[in-house]
Amino acid sequence: MSHNKTTLQPDAVAAPRLNVCSLAVAVRLVAAGALFAVPASYAQQAAQGGTLELDATAITETITPADDAVTEGTQSYTTRSARTATPLNMSLRETPQSVSVVTRQRMEDQDLRTINDVVNNTVGVSMNRYETDRGQINARGFKLNSLMIDGVPTIWEQPWSSGEIFGSLAMYDRVEVVRGANGLMTGAGDPSASLNMVRKRASSRELTGSVEASAGSWDTYSTMGDISMPLNQAGTVRARLVGEVEDGNSWIDMKGNNRQTFYGTMDVDLTPDTTLWFGLSQQDNEAKSPAWGLLPVWYSDGGRTNWSRSKSISADWSKWDTSTDTYFANLEHTFANDWRAKVGYSYSERNSDSYLMYPNGFPNRATGALEGSFAGYNGGAYKVKTTQYDYFAQVDGPFQAFGRSHDLAFGYSYSKQKFDADTRGYIGLGAGFDFNSNFGHSIPEPDWGGLTDSDASKTTQEGLYAATRLNVADDLKVILGARNSNYKKDRMGSKLEAKNEVTPYAGVVYDLTDNLSAYVSYTEIFLPQSERDLSRKQLEPIVGESYETGLKAEFLDGRLNTSAAIFRIKQDNLAQSTGVYIPNVAPQEFGYEGTDVTSEGFELEVSGELAEGWNASAGYTQFKVRDADGHAANTIYPTKLLRTFTTYRLPGALDKLTIGGGVNWQDSIYTYAINPQGGSEKVSQDAYALVNLMARYDITDNLSAQLNADNLTDEKYFDMSDSFGGLTYGAPRSLTASAKYRF
């Protein structure tokens, strides 16, 4: 891990800015709605007498196919369709890949507030937090670097990232996770999974909303408001505003966070068949005394440490402030033949300002002095700005051939990211502090210098894609697709480029019964790499291949989904050092050669309504990851995962009470790191389980109170870095009480 880099994050706006800008944004949205409301002649006609009913019916008939995927208000743990795996509108049963959906109801029941929360409660994926404010999502033994918003891929710079894992979910209806290679929709990435965050829409034609307040462990307080409203009598112009503020401390000494989120969006029905959807979001995260690095595993004498979970490696002057402003607009039109066209644009600007401290070395057990090579404390301060542009266009619909109806979709996406990082210096702070004490309160803040260039890059990715679902027979469906991608990254004089990379998609679904289907699929993804071979030639991109077969079933009219899958994932041409320097290259550089890494395993999942008032989400994943020599690879990621949660609304006189709970279990993980004596030593975390409970009571039809308890047994566990011997402890037992009023 490099310690001279900071990161960027989608998380928010400073406190005064939120108060002022959010009000201004709300005014602008309402004003824009008024402008759209006046010229909408058809809407005016619809508002007159009985014509209103006719127009409302017409609009209902032209709702976009994706609307049946909305989870808000369904009280469900599943959804009827998803578009993360393909651009086609298909149910989970019809999709020949493993797909999980974290619905709005699950977020509320489990009090899932961030991406980190969702990942740690989703089948087949996990989070490795290597610092307090950074982490790596992974699935099926590989890193996850495919982030999508509303089905559109976006570039995610993981090495410099900060705060994405703590980004608020207040503005999202659901999070869809498709596992395996997903190059058809995302272009470049690893064959792990894709995370698709789907925004809330302004769909209500009447005034609705909610207000929620909560208080929890470590003096954490949060308030959230969500209001939807029509802006004209016909309801053809609709707006939605979402705001959330959270402030609190942590189980770690000095650590605290202040997060603020604002989201505003509008839907404008220009005609019964055409909708303009646009909006913006502002997110801010002020991280106080974040960790930059990890707690050491060893004392200087080689003995293992056992720190309190409250142990901090930060300073009281350290901070990491990040903000993200996003603007987007989409236009959707449904034709008379049920074909649909949509185009969209999104602009995001992420800013980060950090003042950090990094301790290096092994503490003396008696004196607390840091020992070893380069031992001491160092400060680093960085200012990072990232701008991102995303464009997309897609057309999809049915067509007739050979006496049957089929589906076709094709589209184009383009992403451009400009990244710039400046530094105020990397400054040595000395080594004469007692690491075993609360040293962070006694280390003075250095005198920072002016900003100078540290890092810069420009990354572009574009792709043309097409997919079709052929109804070969009543019980047999074949899904075929492909994407042609171009990728280019310029960074500080170096270039990384991949042209005309084709990623195919193929799947077959056969209906065994009215409720049960068997499927098989093959998908690909690619990832450019900068390493060179001994002849100084850049290695070809890594190719990820996913093979999957399984069974899927749906019951209770789609309210319950089950699946069983067997998968094999292979990463070809992954760079591996030869240990030999490239001839005639200065400075000296090791040559690399391509190797393979393979993941094989199975997965089981149940999600939805087991009976009236009884929701459940449960899944188990198990796999093995091996390198070309048959040795275990990527051992820092858990290879066995259990994710369960269920809620039950009591019957009869107790029907105002809902109780729930679940267990998240993972197998042991390990890595090897250099100990104080210079040898390689295994660092491992044993298997552990986290028990979570909830209870909600409906005080009135509109008002409810809820209590959540996480890590009820107070399990002590940690995540680690595979770069060096360090660890970050997970959260101890915590309680959160909340009250929510709906209107």
XYZ file of C-alpha atoms in Angstrom:
743
model
C 0.000 0.000 0.000
C 1.282 3.424 -0.875
C 1.182 6.062 1.848
C 1.774 9.115 -0.236
C -1.676 9.083 -1.751
C -5.026 10.205 -0.526
C -8.366 9.544 -2.125
C -11.626 10.692 -3.366
C -15.127 9.853 -2.437
C -18.739 10.391 -3.232
C -19.994 11.746 -0.009
C -21.179 15.331 0.344
C -21.086 19.062 1.174
C -19.993 21.171 4.124
C -22.581 21.961 6.770
C -23.215 25.595 5.877
C -23.197 24.677 2.226
C -25.850 22.048 2.696
C -28.181 24.428 4.435
C -27.849 27.188 1.886
C -27.329 25.223 -1.301
C -29.981 22.650 -0.559
C -32.587 25.380 -0.131
C -31.450 27.012 -3.351
C -31.588 23.706 -5.174
C -35.076 23.001 -3.892
C -36.247 26.405 -5.122
C -34.701 25.779 -8.535
C -36.315 22.375 -8.826
C -39.738 23.727 -7.935
C -39.284 26.652 -10.312
C -38.243 24.289 -13.084
C -41.306 22.208 -12.370
C -43.516 25.250 -12.735
C -41.987 26.013 -16.108
C -42.653 22.490 -17.298
C -46.129 22.451 -15.837
C -47.404 25.499 -17.762
C -46.734 24.479 -21.364
C -47.809 20.881 -20.896
C -51.000 21.270 -22.907
C -51.974 17.658 -22.686
C -51.667 17.837 -18.929
C -53.979 20.829 -18.836
C -56.487 18.931 -20.874
C -56.176 15.964 -18.555
C -57.023 18.171 -15.621
C -60.444 18.977 -17.046
C -63.268 16.782 -15.836
C -63.452 13.206 -16.999
C -60.570 13.599 -19.403
C -58.255 13.420 -16.433
C -59.161 9.791 -15.798
C -58.542 8.828 -19.417
C -55.100 10.435 -19.505
C -54.097 8.872 -16.216
C -54.973 5.469 -17.653
C -52.921 6.150 -20.763
C -49.932 7.117 -18.670
C -50.234 3.978 -16.584
C -50.203 1.883 -19.726
C -46.985 3.491 -20.896
C -45.021 3.076 -17.687
C -41.548 1.976 -18.587
C -40.841 -1.750 -18.194
C -38.256 -1.043 -15.520
C -40.903 0.315 -13.172
C -41.709 -3.181 -11.941
C -38.231 -3.290 -10.413
C -39.003 -0.489 -7.920
C -38.934 -1.854 -4.372
C -40.036 1.171 -2.348
C -43.470 0.677 -0.850
C -43.618 -3.051 -1.687
C -42.516 -4.255 1.790
C -40.630 -6.913 -0.146
C -37.173 -8.495 0.089
C -37.065 -9.154 -3.643
C -37.973 -7.466 -6.921
C -39.688 -8.473 -10.133
C -36.934 -7.440 -12.544
C -33.352 -6.247 -12.802
C -31.167 -4.766 -15.551
C -27.697 -5.071 -14.002
C -26.629 -8.255 -15.829
C -28.055 -7.315 -19.257
C -29.827 -4.323 -20.817
C -32.936 -6.502 -21.204
C -35.790 -6.248 -18.747
C -35.852 -9.714 -17.151
C -36.954 -11.185 -13.856
C -34.383 -12.727 -11.510
C -35.527 -16.172 -12.641
C -35.083 -15.232 -16.310
C -31.516 -13.933 -15.757
C -28.873 -16.672 -16.261
C -26.543 -15.277 -13.582
C -26.558 -14.916 -9.815
C -28.350 -11.668 -8.956
C -29.175 -10.326 -5.488
C -31.238 -7.248 -4.678
C -31.097 -5.328 -1.414
C -34.489 -3.671 -1.356
C -35.640 -0.505 0.361
C -37.480 -2.593 2.938
C -34.326 -4.509 3.858
C -32.397 -1.256 4.218
C -35.017 0.000 6.668
C -35.382 -3.255 8.611
C -31.630 -3.754 9.082
C -30.830 -0.048 9.340
C -28.462 -0.290 6.367
C -27.228 3.258 5.815
C -24.068 2.891 3.704
C -22.591 0.814 0.898
C -20.425 -0.879 3.524
C -23.578 -1.984 5.352
C -25.136 -3.364 2.159
C -22.021 -5.285 1.128
C -21.679 -6.926 4.538
C -25.274 -8.141 4.314
C -25.409 -9.322 0.691
C -24.970 -12.887 -0.525
C -21.591 -13.640 -2.088
C -19.806 -10.336 -1.413
C -17.715 -9.003 1.468
C -15.730 -5.963 2.533
C -12.106 -5.848 3.620
C -11.585 -2.604 5.537
C -7.899 -1.885 5.505
C -8.394 1.495 7.222
C -11.171 3.238 9.107
C -12.361 5.099 6.004
C -11.240 2.896 3.120
C -11.921 -0.644 2.072
C -11.994 -3.126 -0.782
C -15.186 -4.869 -1.880
C -14.665 -8.402 -3.173
C -16.698 -11.311 -4.524
C -15.888 -14.908 -5.414
C -12.210 -14.346 -4.685
C -11.630 -11.212 -6.779
C -11.754 -7.458 -6.254
C -14.948 -5.644 -7.147
C -14.292 -2.505 -9.177
C -17.479 -2.263 -11.248
C -19.728 0.442 -9.855
C -22.934 1.350 -11.679
C -25.543 4.021 -11.019
C -28.978 3.474 -12.562
C -27.460 0.771 -14.746
C -24.797 3.056 -16.235
C -21.139 2.091 -15.587
C -18.947 4.695 -13.947
C -15.176 4.791 -13.432
C -14.182 4.093 -9.833
C -10.583 4.883 -8.861
C -10.135 2.469 -5.976
C -6.476 3.187 -5.059
C -7.224 6.800 -4.218
C -10.760 6.280 -3.023
C -12.065 7.364 0.345
C -15.543 7.287 1.669
C -17.355 5.404 -1.094
C -17.991 2.589 1.352
C -19.693 5.065 3.669
C -21.720 6.851 1.006
C -25.329 7.388 2.126
C -28.076 5.148 0.741
C -30.802 7.717 1.456
C -31.239 8.540 -2.242
C -31.438 4.942 -3.513
C -34.407 2.645 -3.992
C -32.325 -0.531 -4.094
C -28.893 -1.986 -4.721
C -28.574 -4.751 -7.314
C -25.567 -7.082 -7.235
C -24.790 -9.424 -10.130
C -21.931 -11.859 -9.471
C -19.408 -13.095 -11.983
C -18.021 -11.313 -15.044
C -20.226 -8.477 -16.283
C -18.310 -7.019 -19.191
C -21.457 -6.686 -21.305
C -22.685 -3.832 -19.102
C -19.549 -2.457 -17.429
C -16.707 -2.845 -19.895
C -13.441 -3.052 -17.917
C -13.218 -4.715 -14.514
C -12.613 -7.922 -12.577
C -14.782 -11.075 -12.884
C -16.139 -10.640 -9.363
C -19.428 -8.747 -9.296
C -21.077 -5.484 -10.294
C -22.755 -3.154 -7.842
C -25.680 -1.167 -9.293
C -27.172 1.604 -7.148
C -30.619 2.632 -8.380
C -31.895 6.103 -7.479
C -35.334 6.935 -6.139
C -37.760 8.513 -8.612
C -40.346 11.242 -8.223
C -43.219 8.914 -9.059
C -45.913 9.967 -6.591
C -48.901 11.968 -7.898
C -49.848 13.055 -4.390
C -48.015 14.571 -1.449
C -46.212 11.770 0.420
C -43.117 11.502 2.517
C -41.464 10.562 5.770
C -39.373 12.021 8.562
C -37.021 9.878 10.615
C -34.774 10.516 13.623
C -32.374 8.091 15.292
C -29.863 7.897 18.121
C -27.273 5.223 18.655
C -24.058 4.100 20.247
C -21.067 6.456 20.409
C -23.322 9.521 20.431
C -24.433 8.976 16.858
C -27.478 11.015 15.829
C -29.224 11.130 12.485
C -32.227 12.804 10.873
C -33.662 12.139 7.426
C -36.518 13.640 5.447
C -38.000 12.341 2.200
C -40.867 14.164 0.470
C -42.537 13.611 -2.924
C -45.114 15.928 -4.459
C -46.885 16.800 -7.703
C -46.221 20.292 -9.023
C -49.338 20.553 -11.154
C -52.920 19.384 -10.841
C -52.575 16.567 -13.339
C -49.512 15.166 -11.592
C -47.484 15.170 -14.784
C -44.721 17.210 -13.125
C -43.430 15.633 -9.948
C -40.589 16.417 -7.557
C -38.798 14.624 -4.764
C -36.421 15.940 -2.121
C -34.323 13.788 0.227
C -32.055 15.114 2.980
C -30.015 13.336 5.621
C -27.644 14.550 8.337
C -25.651 12.227 10.572
C -23.154 13.183 13.269
C -21.372 10.938 15.712
C -18.235 9.537 17.218
C -16.801 6.046 17.038
C -15.572 3.195 19.191
C -12.092 4.392 18.155
C -10.503 7.154 20.214
C -10.851 10.630 18.650
C -12.594 9.204 15.560
C -15.769 10.922 14.419
C -17.843 11.605 11.307
C -20.256 14.222 10.102
C -22.153 13.202 6.962
C -24.696 15.236 5.049
C -26.658 14.255 1.959
C -29.113 16.120 -0.221
C -30.895 14.697 -3.252
C -33.424 16.429 -5.479
C -35.079 14.986 -8.560
C -37.984 15.662 -10.902
C -40.021 13.603 -13.356
C -41.732 15.535 -16.115
C -44.192 13.758 -18.425
C -43.689 15.798 -21.587
C -46.257 13.557 -23.305
C -48.018 10.384 -22.193
C -45.104 8.485 -23.716
C -42.148 10.778 -22.979
C -40.603 11.492 -19.582
C -37.767 13.811 -18.679
C -36.029 12.779 -15.470
C -33.324 14.972 -13.967
C -31.829 15.874 -10.615
C -28.777 16.437 -8.492
C -27.183 15.246 -5.301
C -24.774 16.835 -2.860
C -22.868 14.708 -0.368
C -20.335 15.648 2.258
C -18.270 13.662 4.710
C -16.103 15.225 7.391
C -13.948 12.472 8.880
C -12.235 13.407 12.137
C -8.998 11.611 13.083
C -9.210 8.898 10.407
C -6.622 6.142 10.255
C -3.975 6.295 7.543
C -2.496 2.863 7.816
C -3.245 -0.010 10.184
C -2.500 -1.188 13.703
C 0.746 -3.226 13.861
C 0.453 -6.988 14.285
C 3.775 -7.396 16.131
C 5.758 -5.759 18.886
C 9.411 -5.145 18.100
C 10.375 -8.361 19.963
C 8.264 -10.422 17.537
C 5.388 -11.045 19.937
C 1.827 -10.545 18.747
C -0.120 -7.457 19.767
C -3.667 -7.472 21.138
C -4.919 -3.905 20.970
C -8.109 -2.531 22.395
C -10.674 -1.804 19.680
C -10.566 1.806 20.813
C -6.871 2.118 19.887
C -6.216 4.961 17.435
C -3.213 5.503 15.172
C -4.344 8.988 14.175
C -3.759 12.480 15.577
C -6.313 14.883 16.980
C -5.551 17.354 14.150
C -5.989 14.741 11.400
C -9.011 14.995 9.106
C -10.237 13.815 5.729
C -12.986 15.985 4.239
C -14.647 14.921 1.025
C -17.532 16.247 -1.049
C -19.334 15.113 -4.181
C -21.737 17.065 -6.386
C -23.625 15.157 -9.075
C -25.977 16.376 -11.808
C -27.887 14.075 -14.135
C -30.604 14.130 -16.775
C -32.396 11.323 -18.623
C -34.982 11.340 -21.391
C -37.170 8.264 -21.935
C -39.681 7.650 -24.717
C -41.930 4.679 -25.384
C -43.030 4.125 -28.988
C -46.352 2.748 -30.108
C -44.780 -0.624 -30.903
C -43.540 -1.000 -27.283
C -40.006 -0.041 -28.229
C -38.297 2.307 -25.819
C -35.453 4.796 -26.239
C -33.540 6.541 -23.505
C -30.562 8.871 -23.373
C -28.779 10.205 -20.348
C -25.986 12.404 -19.060
C -24.307 12.657 -15.681
C -21.622 14.947 -14.309
C -19.907 14.399 -10.985
C -17.253 16.423 -9.194
C -15.479 14.938 -6.200
C -13.162 16.933 -3.953
C -11.029 15.715 -1.087
C -8.914 17.668 1.405
C -6.876 15.652 3.896
C -4.347 16.152 6.696
C -3.138 12.732 7.761
C -0.612 10.940 9.947
C 1.006 7.574 9.333
C 3.027 5.617 11.943
C 5.613 3.157 10.613
C 7.434 0.475 12.577
C 6.959 -1.963 15.436
C 6.348 -0.620 18.954
C 8.664 -1.595 21.815
C 6.552 -3.540 24.306
C 8.024 -1.683 27.298
C 8.741 1.849 26.058
C 6.307 2.226 23.155
C 9.077 3.517 20.874
C 8.669 2.562 17.211
C 11.511 0.382 15.952
C 12.580 -1.093 12.625
C 13.473 0.304 9.219
C 12.050 3.785 8.559
C 10.413 3.783 12.003
C 8.639 6.969 12.991
C 5.602 9.139 12.429
C 4.887 10.912 9.168
C 2.346 13.500 8.097
C 0.862 13.880 4.639
C -1.629 16.423 3.324
C -3.371 16.212 -0.037
C -5.967 17.991 -2.121
C -7.686 15.847 -4.731
C -10.199 16.742 -7.429
C -11.942 14.344 -9.781
C -14.438 15.210 -12.478
C -16.445 12.545 -14.221
C -18.670 12.653 -17.308
C -20.984 9.778 -18.206
C -23.147 9.515 -21.337
C -25.396 6.715 -22.490
C -28.042 5.906 -25.075
C -30.118 2.754 -25.429
C -32.969 1.419 -27.531
C -34.813 -1.772 -26.646
C -38.033 -3.559 -27.467
C -39.705 -6.655 -28.927
C -39.495 -7.997 -32.464
C -41.154 -10.821 -34.359
C -39.307 -13.658 -36.069
C -40.190 -17.261 -36.973
C -43.652 -16.832 -35.558
C -42.428 -15.799 -32.097
C -41.806 -12.608 -30.162
C -38.241 -11.846 -29.046
C -36.425 -8.993 -27.307
C -33.563 -6.821 -28.516
C -31.498 -4.049 -26.902
C -28.518 -2.077 -28.113
C -26.760 0.974 -26.786
C -23.680 3.081 -26.260
C -21.955 4.377 -23.118
C -19.057 6.769 -22.619
C -17.198 7.730 -19.455
C -14.425 10.257 -18.983
C -12.648 10.913 -15.705
C -10.086 13.622 -14.953
C -8.121 13.126 -11.778
C -5.702 15.549 -10.138
C -3.926 15.203 -6.801
C -1.745 17.857 -5.174
C 0.311 17.498 -2.012
C 1.395 19.816 0.788
C 4.272 17.477 1.526
C 5.141 14.215 3.278
C 6.768 15.339 6.514
C 8.627 13.344 9.152
C 7.273 13.988 12.659
C 9.903 12.099 14.664
C 9.822 8.810 16.535
C 9.957 9.885 20.187
C 6.327 9.166 21.087
C 4.910 6.313 23.138
C 2.822 4.240 20.722
C 1.371 2.227 23.589
C -0.293 5.371 24.976
C -2.764 7.818 23.423
C 0.034 9.403 21.420
C -2.307 11.049 18.937
C -3.117 13.816 21.413
C 0.527 14.834 21.851
C 1.893 14.901 18.303
C 1.850 18.493 16.995
C 0.546 19.299 13.537
C 3.417 20.067 11.141
C 3.870 23.267 9.208
C 2.519 22.322 5.827
C 3.984 23.660 2.635
C 2.227 24.913 -0.464
C 0.485 22.635 -2.921
C 2.583 20.858 -5.537
C 1.690 18.248 -8.159
C 1.469 14.683 -6.859
C -0.531 12.640 -9.352
C -2.788 13.196 -12.352
C -4.593 11.021 -14.858
C -7.263 11.021 -17.525
C -9.270 7.879 -18.144
C -11.797 7.314 -20.915
C -13.901 4.289 -21.650
C -16.547 3.786 -24.309
C -18.523 0.819 -25.479
C -21.112 -0.329 -28.010
C -23.255 -3.223 -26.865
C -26.157 -5.332 -28.047
C -28.159 -8.161 -26.515
C -31.123 -10.260 -27.518
C -33.408 -12.786 -25.879
C -34.660 -15.389 -28.337
C -37.786 -17.314 -27.399
C -36.742 -20.488 -29.193
C -39.648 -22.406 -27.654
C -42.238 -21.830 -24.979
C -39.880 -23.260 -22.381
C -36.524 -22.340 -23.917
C -34.880 -18.890 -23.969
C -31.451 -18.028 -25.381
C -29.763 -14.759 -24.377
C -26.902 -13.545 -26.567
C -24.933 -10.328 -26.408
C -21.574 -8.634 -26.883
C -19.808 -5.386 -26.111
C -17.005 -3.686 -28.011
C -14.955 -1.492 -25.664
C -12.164 1.042 -25.971
C -10.169 1.985 -22.881
C -7.444 4.599 -22.459
C -5.652 5.965 -19.420
C -2.943 8.633 -19.442
C -1.102 9.024 -16.158
C 1.911 11.245 -15.604
C 3.443 10.461 -18.995
C 2.521 6.758 -19.078
C -0.253 5.355 -21.255
C -2.505 2.356 -20.809
C -4.710 1.466 -23.749
C -6.989 -1.306 -24.960
C -8.811 -1.092 -28.307
C -11.775 -3.047 -29.598
C -11.963 -5.432 -26.667
C -14.954 -7.689 -27.290
C -16.713 -9.207 -24.276
C -19.349 -11.793 -25.231
C -22.403 -12.875 -23.257
C -24.317 -16.123 -23.720
C -26.984 -17.760 -21.623
C -29.697 -20.399 -21.894
C -32.747 -20.648 -19.638
C -35.032 -23.701 -19.733
C -38.311 -23.803 -17.817
C -38.587 -27.198 -16.139
C -41.947 -26.339 -14.568
C -44.138 -23.283 -14.167
C -42.008 -22.282 -11.171
C -38.575 -23.816 -11.808
C -35.920 -23.062 -14.443
C -32.466 -24.391 -15.227
C -29.839 -22.108 -16.706
C -26.279 -21.973 -17.979
C -24.224 -18.910 -18.914
C -20.833 -17.775 -20.138
C -19.699 -14.175 -19.625
C -16.452 -12.224 -19.995
C -14.779 -9.054 -18.802
C -11.371 -7.467 -19.413
C -8.966 -5.319 -17.407
C -5.984 -3.458 -18.915
C -2.678 -3.750 -17.046
C 0.483 -1.657 -17.208
C 3.104 -4.346 -16.469
C 5.657 -5.228 -19.177
C 7.350 -8.476 -20.154
C 11.088 -9.038 -20.542
C 10.940 -7.748 -24.116
C 9.492 -4.427 -22.800
C 6.099 -5.150 -24.342
C 3.018 -4.231 -22.312
C 1.068 -7.301 -21.268
C -2.273 -7.886 -22.932
C -5.359 -7.105 -20.819
C -6.476 -9.581 -18.196
C -9.462 -11.579 -19.428
C -12.002 -12.766 -16.893
C -14.220 -15.692 -17.885
C -17.269 -16.832 -15.906
C -19.043 -20.146 -16.326
C -22.221 -20.651 -14.299
C -25.045 -23.163 -14.191
C -27.867 -23.599 -11.764
C -31.537 -23.666 -10.895
C -33.874 -20.759 -10.173
C -37.416 -20.805 -8.881
C -40.058 -18.227 -8.073
C -43.171 -18.683 -5.969
C -46.129 -16.675 -4.717
C -46.446 -14.734 -7.968
C -42.810 -13.662 -7.875
C -42.770 -12.576 -4.220
C -40.287 -15.355 -3.361
C -37.140 -16.171 -5.343
C -34.713 -19.047 -4.786
C -31.545 -20.054 -6.609
C -28.729 -22.589 -6.576
C -25.611 -22.018 -8.676
C -22.310 -23.695 -9.492
C -19.644 -21.389 -10.936
C -16.136 -21.386 -12.320
C -14.277 -18.119 -12.856
C -10.905 -17.853 -14.560
C -8.681 -14.805 -14.826
C -6.270 -15.227 -17.740
C -2.992 -13.366 -18.274
C -2.787 -11.899 -14.765
C 0.625 -10.213 -14.359
C 3.132 -12.149 -12.247
C 6.712 -11.030 -11.636
C 9.461 -13.134 -13.210
C 12.000 -11.911 -10.648
C 14.244 -10.879 -13.551
C 14.992 -7.257 -14.497
C 14.058 -6.070 -17.965
C 17.340 -5.614 -19.922
C 18.554 -2.093 -20.699
C 15.803 -0.308 -18.744
C 16.561 2.479 -16.250
C 15.469 2.671 -13.520
C 15.497 -1.091 -13.086
C 12.130 -2.771 -13.576
C 11.097 -6.405 -13.119
C 9.644 -8.176 -16.119
C 6.242 -9.848 -15.829
C 4.511 -12.767 -17.439
C 0.867 -13.754 -17.615
C -0.560 -16.398 -15.310
C -4.002 -17.746 -14.437
C -6.140 -17.618 -11.292
C -9.249 -19.797 -10.978
C -12.195 -19.658 -8.582
C -14.646 -22.570 -8.306
C -17.601 -22.924 -5.980
C -21.334 -22.889 -5.393
C -23.984 -20.576 -4.018
C -27.498 -20.883 -2.520
C -29.969 -18.046 -1.991
C -33.549 -17.445 -0.846
C -35.133 -13.988 -0.841
C -38.659 -12.723 -0.484
C -41.872 -13.566 1.330
C -41.999 -17.032 2.939
C -45.524 -16.452 4.243
C -47.795 -13.509 4.952
C -45.867 -11.100 7.166
C -42.693 -13.194 7.023
C -39.774 -11.850 4.920
C -36.385 -13.494 4.633
C -33.064 -13.168 2.844
C -30.570 -15.992 3.242
C -27.629 -17.200 1.228
C -24.488 -19.292 1.451
C -21.407 -19.037 -0.769
C -18.399 -21.363 -0.842
C -15.481 -21.425 -3.270
C -11.755 -22.086 -3.685
C -9.284 -19.796 -5.442
C -6.127 -21.321 -6.939
C -3.221 -19.939 -8.962
C -1.672 -21.654 -11.972
C 0.413 -23.893 -9.677
C -2.608 -24.999 -7.663
C -1.773 -22.881 -4.605
C -4.391 -20.904 -2.701
C -4.663 -17.306 -3.974
C -6.275 -14.117 -2.724
C -6.489 -15.639 0.757
C -7.295 -12.284 2.315
C -10.856 -12.691 1.028
C -13.237 -15.104 2.804
C -14.103 -18.221 0.791
C -17.163 -19.217 2.821
C -19.919 -16.716 3.531
C -23.312 -16.990 5.209
C -25.754 -14.065 5.049
C -29.140 -14.331 6.758
C -31.841 -11.964 7.958
C -35.556 -12.415 8.526
C -38.468 -10.401 9.903
C -41.879 -11.551 11.074
C -44.940 -9.441 11.777
C -46.773 -11.034 14.689
C -50.404 -12.027 14.089
C -53.615 -11.132 15.911
C -53.520 -8.702 18.784
C -49.741 -8.331 18.422
C -49.822 -7.357 14.734
C -48.315 -3.950 15.447
C -45.016 -5.641 16.410
C -42.423 -6.862 13.912
C -39.365 -8.759 15.114
C -36.340 -9.899 13.176
C -32.769 -11.026 13.255
C -29.972 -12.666 11.365
C -26.438 -14.000 11.347
C -23.533 -13.002 9.111
C -20.746 -15.593 9.224
C -17.500 -15.873 7.331
C -14.664 -18.342 7.279
C -11.080 -17.562 8.284
C -8.838 -15.341 6.167
C -5.066 -14.942 6.148
C -2.072 -13.336 4.491
C 1.705 -13.328 4.942
C 3.614 -10.269 6.106
C 7.188 -9.388 7.088
C 7.721 -9.601 10.856
C 10.286 -7.561 12.874
C 12.941 -10.209 12.265
C 12.538 -9.896 8.504
C 10.811 -13.223 8.012
C 7.488 -13.941 6.373
C 4.837 -14.840 8.923
C 1.196 -15.793 8.593
C -1.417 -13.333 9.850
C -4.924 -14.763 10.153
C -8.402 -13.988 11.397
C -10.417 -16.972 12.564
C -13.964 -17.563 11.389
C -16.553 -15.437 13.159
C -20.270 -14.729 13.238
C -22.084 -11.448 13.817
C -25.596 -11.634 15.280
C -28.021 -8.794 14.511
C -31.540 -8.208 15.891
C -34.370 -5.726 15.301
C -37.844 -4.902 16.573
C -40.359 -2.387 15.238
C -43.635 -1.268 16.773
C -46.324 0.601 14.845
C -47.519 3.179 17.363
C -50.103 4.489 14.886
C -50.776 3.947 11.196
C -48.236 6.683 10.467
C -45.741 6.500 13.353
C -43.375 3.622 14.168
C -40.452 3.069 16.533
C -37.581 0.680 15.837
C -34.612 -0.772 17.728
C -31.606 -2.394 16.030
C -28.796 -4.285 17.758
C -25.687 -5.171 15.721
C -22.961 -7.629 16.753
C -25.076 -8.623 19.716
C -22.448 -11.036 21.097
C -19.734 -8.335 20.883
C -17.480 -10.419 18.650
C -13.926 -9.043 18.315
C -12.579 -9.379 14.791
C -10.392 -7.521 12.318
C -9.675 -6.936 8.638
C -6.142 -6.724 7.279
C -3.983 -5.533 4.429
C -2.145 -7.946 2.172
C 0.620 -5.371 1.659
C 2.101 -5.418 5.151
C 1.365 -6.618 8.677
C -1.484 -4.433 9.833
C -5.087 -4.748 10.917
C -8.283 -2.743 11.476
C -10.832 -3.856 14.071
C -14.507 -4.133 13.247
C -17.275 -2.486 15.229
C -18.234 -3.860 18.672
C -21.803 -4.238 19.874
C -23.990 -1.251 18.987
C -27.594 -0.137 19.465
C -29.691 2.258 17.398
C -33.160 3.525 18.275
C -35.229 5.330 15.661
C -38.670 6.771 15.074
C -40.266 7.285 11.677
C -43.363 9.232 10.696
C -44.955 8.679 7.277
C -47.528 10.931 5.645
